[in-house]
């Protein structure tokens, strides 16, 4: 059972128990037309566990990252040129990346720019599962997580900087599976992607 | 193609390491640094845990159309690249301190009065001569002390006059370990209690019919360093000179 399923079951159980309160009474009191004091358990939003919170944050950050990566690929002609040798490093520094992930994306950005093509369309995140989350496992305040996401790239098109259809000398990926390591804290209040391993064209 | 930049988004090229390095943030340093951090298994640091810092390093694979990173990793460095402290030779530092100290030759005090002060002055053969340091200040007699800090090492030099050698100009010399007592007329004809002399011959055969008296102050100098090292230095002696005329009493027999 996944955490999400578990949470749904727990929520359902909470609702059932709450609905059954007072069920032993043979003659229920007539309902008071005036507003009654609301039971918090009935109306309060479901409590989010730390795991659920972390999972939601990682998924959202990854969505933003893929959107930024797409945005760059869609406007690559706007980058480089006279903006300095380290333009790609400066771009990637604005993304939530560290260590190997930062190195990889920096190189991917440079290589993509050198191909002088642009992407049309957006990557579709078909699924993203946060497999493990370890809160402060080493006692240092550092939280770690691992996740796997599958991207559907089948709808992407590629054009030259002149908007002609790009003639690629390779077959572009139709899908990619990103296996990722994440870190949070102890001082940084956001999850950041630390390592990426990509498997190409596996069925999502 | 433009040359590779020396700095790239917080990374700075360290020629001695042949790679770009960037200090980790404090929390990252705490996570990874030896001896207790995540890289302790590398065993490259056994000293105090508050020394050194963790750095992220990257090799540059190319910079055409943007930076291409090659190998990368983390490393511990005792000093930030480019800021390695020079090797300090405390004795050399100490010698430099000594050379800059305001040491001065003594001002000679002499009875009979030197010709420089009274051209008509004349002493007598066999009469007591008093020698003293007329200006026993720290610059002429010491002690002088001065410290300099270089590369985190503080070197302190102390110097003082050990003795004054009085060369009286007739071949005789006297070594005095004190500044000597200044002569006063009220003392009459008596020997100096601590630094005196008596001429046996007149100075009429000397150039200018005067003896050339020199006082050479010999300084001792020692140094200590905060590293625990210490030693002695060679301090150049300082000399000052005056002239004194010595005659003899003429006895005229009448008879």
mmCIF file of C-alpha atoms in Angstrom, chain A residues 1-135:
data_model
loop_
_atom_site.group_PDB
_atom_site.id
_atom_site.type_symbol
_atom_site.label_atom_id
_atom_site.label_comp_id
_atom_site.label_asym_id
_atom_site.label_seq_id
_atom_site.Cartn_x
_atom_site.Cartn_y
_atom_site.Cartn_z
ATOM 1 C CA UNK A 1 0.000 0.000 0.000
ATOM 2 C CA UNK A 2 1.412 3.363 -0.925
ATOM 3 C CA UNK A 3 1.433 6.217 1.533
ATOM 4 C CA UNK A 4 -1.135 8.012 -0.541
ATOM 5 C CA UNK A 5 -3.471 5.010 -0.493
ATOM 6 C CA UNK A 6 -2.822 4.561 3.192
ATOM 7 C CA UNK A 7 -3.713 8.168 3.825
ATOM 8 C CA UNK A 8 -6.930 7.803 1.861
ATOM 9 C CA UNK A 9 -7.895 4.750 3.838
ATOM 10 C CA UNK A 10 -7.144 6.507 7.087
ATOM 11 C CA UNK A 11 -9.224 9.470 5.998
ATOM 12 C CA UNK A 12 -12.082 7.197 5.048
ATOM 13 C CA UNK A 13 -11.923 5.450 8.402
ATOM 14 C CA UNK A 14 -11.943 8.748 10.227
ATOM 15 C CA UNK A 15 -15.015 9.819 8.304
ATOM 16 C CA UNK A 16 -16.822 6.549 8.996
ATOM 17 C CA UNK A 17 -16.155 6.683 12.717
ATOM 18 C CA UNK A 18 -17.235 10.293 12.875
ATOM 19 C CA UNK A 19 -20.425 9.519 11.005
ATOM 20 C CA UNK A 20 -21.207 6.696 13.434
ATOM 21 C CA UNK A 21 -20.953 8.827 16.539
ATOM 22 C CA UNK A 22 -24.225 8.729 18.489
ATOM 23 C CA UNK A 23 -25.480 5.769 16.485
ATOM 24 C CA UNK A 24 -26.488 3.921 19.651
ATOM 25 C CA UNK A 25 -29.190 6.401 20.429
ATOM 26 C CA UNK A 26 -32.587 4.955 19.633
ATOM 27 C CA UNK A 27 -34.296 8.240 19.039
ATOM 28 C CA UNK A 28 -32.006 10.831 17.727
ATOM 29 C CA UNK A 29 -32.702 14.343 18.767
ATOM 30 C CA UNK A 30 -34.494 16.351 16.111
ATOM 31 C CA UNK A 31 -32.029 18.266 14.157
ATOM 32 C CA UNK A 32 -31.592 21.750 15.394
ATOM 33 C CA UNK A 33 -32.267 24.203 12.598
ATOM 34 C CA UNK A 34 -29.811 26.616 14.140
ATOM 35 C CA UNK A 35 -26.161 26.146 13.306
ATOM 36 C CA UNK A 36 -24.563 23.718 15.705
ATOM 37 C CA UNK A 37 -21.011 23.663 16.905
ATOM 38 C CA UNK A 38 -19.068 21.821 14.263
ATOM 39 C CA UNK A 39 -16.985 18.841 15.223
ATOM 40 C CA UNK A 40 -13.435 19.584 14.192
ATOM 41 C CA UNK A 41 -12.936 16.029 13.039
ATOM 42 C CA UNK A 42 -15.641 16.441 10.465
ATOM 43 C CA UNK A 43 -14.598 19.714 8.933
ATOM 44 C CA UNK A 44 -10.855 20.128 9.452
ATOM 45 C CA UNK A 45 -8.815 19.313 6.397
ATOM 46 C CA UNK A 46 -6.983 16.026 6.580
ATOM 47 C CA UNK A 47 -3.711 16.360 8.421
ATOM 48 C CA UNK A 48 -0.753 16.123 6.070
ATOM 49 C CA UNK A 49 1.989 13.864 7.276
ATOM 50 C CA UNK A 50 5.604 14.950 6.910
ATOM 51 C CA UNK A 51 6.054 12.250 4.299
ATOM 52 C CA UNK A 52 3.109 13.518 2.299
ATOM 53 C CA UNK A 53 4.350 17.050 2.604
ATOM 54 C CA UNK A 54 7.805 16.076 1.402
ATOM 55 C CA UNK A 55 6.391 14.026 -1.445
ATOM 56 C CA UNK A 56 4.220 16.903 -2.606
ATOM 57 C CA UNK A 57 7.146 19.316 -2.468
ATOM 58 C CA UNK A 58 9.453 17.029 -4.423
ATOM 59 C CA UNK A 59 6.834 16.441 -7.094
ATOM 60 C CA UNK A 60 6.181 20.167 -7.404
ATOM 61 C CA UNK A 61 9.865 21.032 -7.574
ATOM 62 C CA UNK A 62 10.426 18.421 -10.225
ATOM 63 C CA UNK A 63 7.539 19.812 -12.264
ATOM 64 C CA UNK A 64 9.097 23.259 -12.055
ATOM 65 C CA UNK A 65 12.478 21.893 -13.015
ATOM 66 C CA UNK A 66 11.161 20.098 -16.078
ATOM 67 C CA UNK A 67 9.234 23.229 -17.033
ATOM 68 C CA UNK A 68 12.448 25.267 -16.784
ATOM 69 C CA UNK A 69 14.375 22.674 -18.773
ATOM 70 C CA UNK A 70 11.637 22.734 -21.444
ATOM 71 C CA UNK A 71 11.597 26.502 -21.424
ATOM 72 C CA UNK A 72 15.308 26.624 -22.082
ATOM 73 C CA UNK A 73 15.112 24.082 -24.877
ATOM 74 C CA UNK A 74 12.248 26.025 -26.424
ATOM 75 C CA UNK A 75 14.174 29.296 -26.433
ATOM 76 C CA UNK A 76 17.773 28.136 -26.749
ATOM 77 C CA UNK A 77 18.550 30.767 -29.371
ATOM 78 C CA UNK A 78 18.103 33.411 -26.694
ATOM 79 C CA UNK A 79 21.021 32.018 -24.691
ATOM 80 C CA UNK A 80 24.758 31.979 -25.157
ATOM 81 C CA UNK A 81 26.243 34.381 -27.623
ATOM 82 C CA UNK A 82 27.497 37.451 -25.877
ATOM 83 C CA UNK A 83 26.217 36.526 -22.446
ATOM 84 C CA UNK A 84 29.542 35.172 -21.260
ATOM 85 C CA UNK A 85 31.213 31.809 -21.294
ATOM 86 C CA UNK A 86 29.543 30.673 -18.095
ATOM 87 C CA UNK A 87 26.017 31.567 -19.154
ATOM 88 C CA UNK A 88 24.856 27.972 -18.769
ATOM 89 C CA UNK A 89 26.345 27.663 -15.301
ATOM 90 C CA UNK A 90 24.577 30.830 -14.268
ATOM 91 C CA UNK A 91 21.301 29.559 -15.688
ATOM 92 C CA UNK A 92 21.513 26.210 -13.951
ATOM 93 C CA UNK A 93 22.509 27.872 -10.691
ATOM 94 C CA UNK A 94 18.969 29.249 -10.573
ATOM 95 C CA UNK A 95 17.529 25.743 -10.582
ATOM 96 C CA UNK A 96 17.223 23.607 -7.425
ATOM 97 C CA UNK A 97 20.242 21.476 -8.207
ATOM 98 C CA UNK A 98 23.367 20.392 -6.431
ATOM 99 C CA UNK A 99 26.395 18.228 -7.033
ATOM 100 C CA UNK A 100 26.050 15.694 -9.864
ATOM 101 C CA UNK A 101 22.655 16.958 -10.926
ATOM 102 C CA UNK A 102 24.058 20.462 -11.292
ATOM 103 C CA UNK A 103 27.014 19.237 -13.326
ATOM 104 C CA UNK A 104 24.798 17.149 -15.603
ATOM 105 C CA UNK A 105 22.249 19.854 -16.316
ATOM 106 C CA UNK A 106 25.002 22.400 -16.897
ATOM 107 C CA UNK A 107 26.524 20.177 -19.544
ATOM 108 C CA UNK A 108 23.160 19.271 -21.078
ATOM 109 C CA UNK A 109 22.275 22.929 -21.433
ATOM 110 C CA UNK A 110 25.567 23.712 -23.180
ATOM 111 C CA UNK A 111 25.297 20.747 -25.516
ATOM 112 C CA UNK A 112 21.694 21.539 -26.361
ATOM 113 C CA UNK A 113 22.618 25.112 -27.247
ATOM 114 C CA UNK A 114 25.381 23.861 -29.503
ATOM 115 C CA UNK A 115 22.923 21.785 -31.537
ATOM 116 C CA UNK A 116 21.163 25.015 -32.523
ATOM 117 C CA UNK A 117 17.711 23.546 -32.403
ATOM 118 C CA UNK A 118 14.726 24.380 -30.292
ATOM 119 C CA UNK A 119 12.035 22.208 -28.846
ATOM 120 C CA UNK A 120 8.387 22.701 -29.514
ATOM 121 C CA UNK A 121 5.904 21.248 -27.087
ATOM 122 C CA UNK A 122 6.334 20.289 -23.467
ATOM 123 C CA UNK A 123 7.512 17.193 -21.698
ATOM 124 C CA UNK A 124 4.720 15.339 -19.961
ATOM 125 C CA UNK A 125 5.374 13.927 -16.533
ATOM 126 C CA UNK A 126 3.457 10.696 -16.743
ATOM 127 C CA UNK A 127 4.285 9.585 -13.253
ATOM 128 C CA UNK A 128 6.522 10.526 -10.370
ATOM 129 C CA UNK A 129 6.832 8.274 -7.372
ATOM 130 C CA UNK A 130 8.775 9.245 -4.310
ATOM 131 C CA UNK A 131 10.055 5.866 -3.281
ATOM 132 C CA UNK A 132 11.854 6.628 -0.035
ATOM 133 C CA UNK A 133 12.100 9.503 2.367
ATOM 134 C CA UNK A 134 14.508 9.455 5.265
ATOM 135 C CA UNK A 135 14.170 12.215 7.799
#
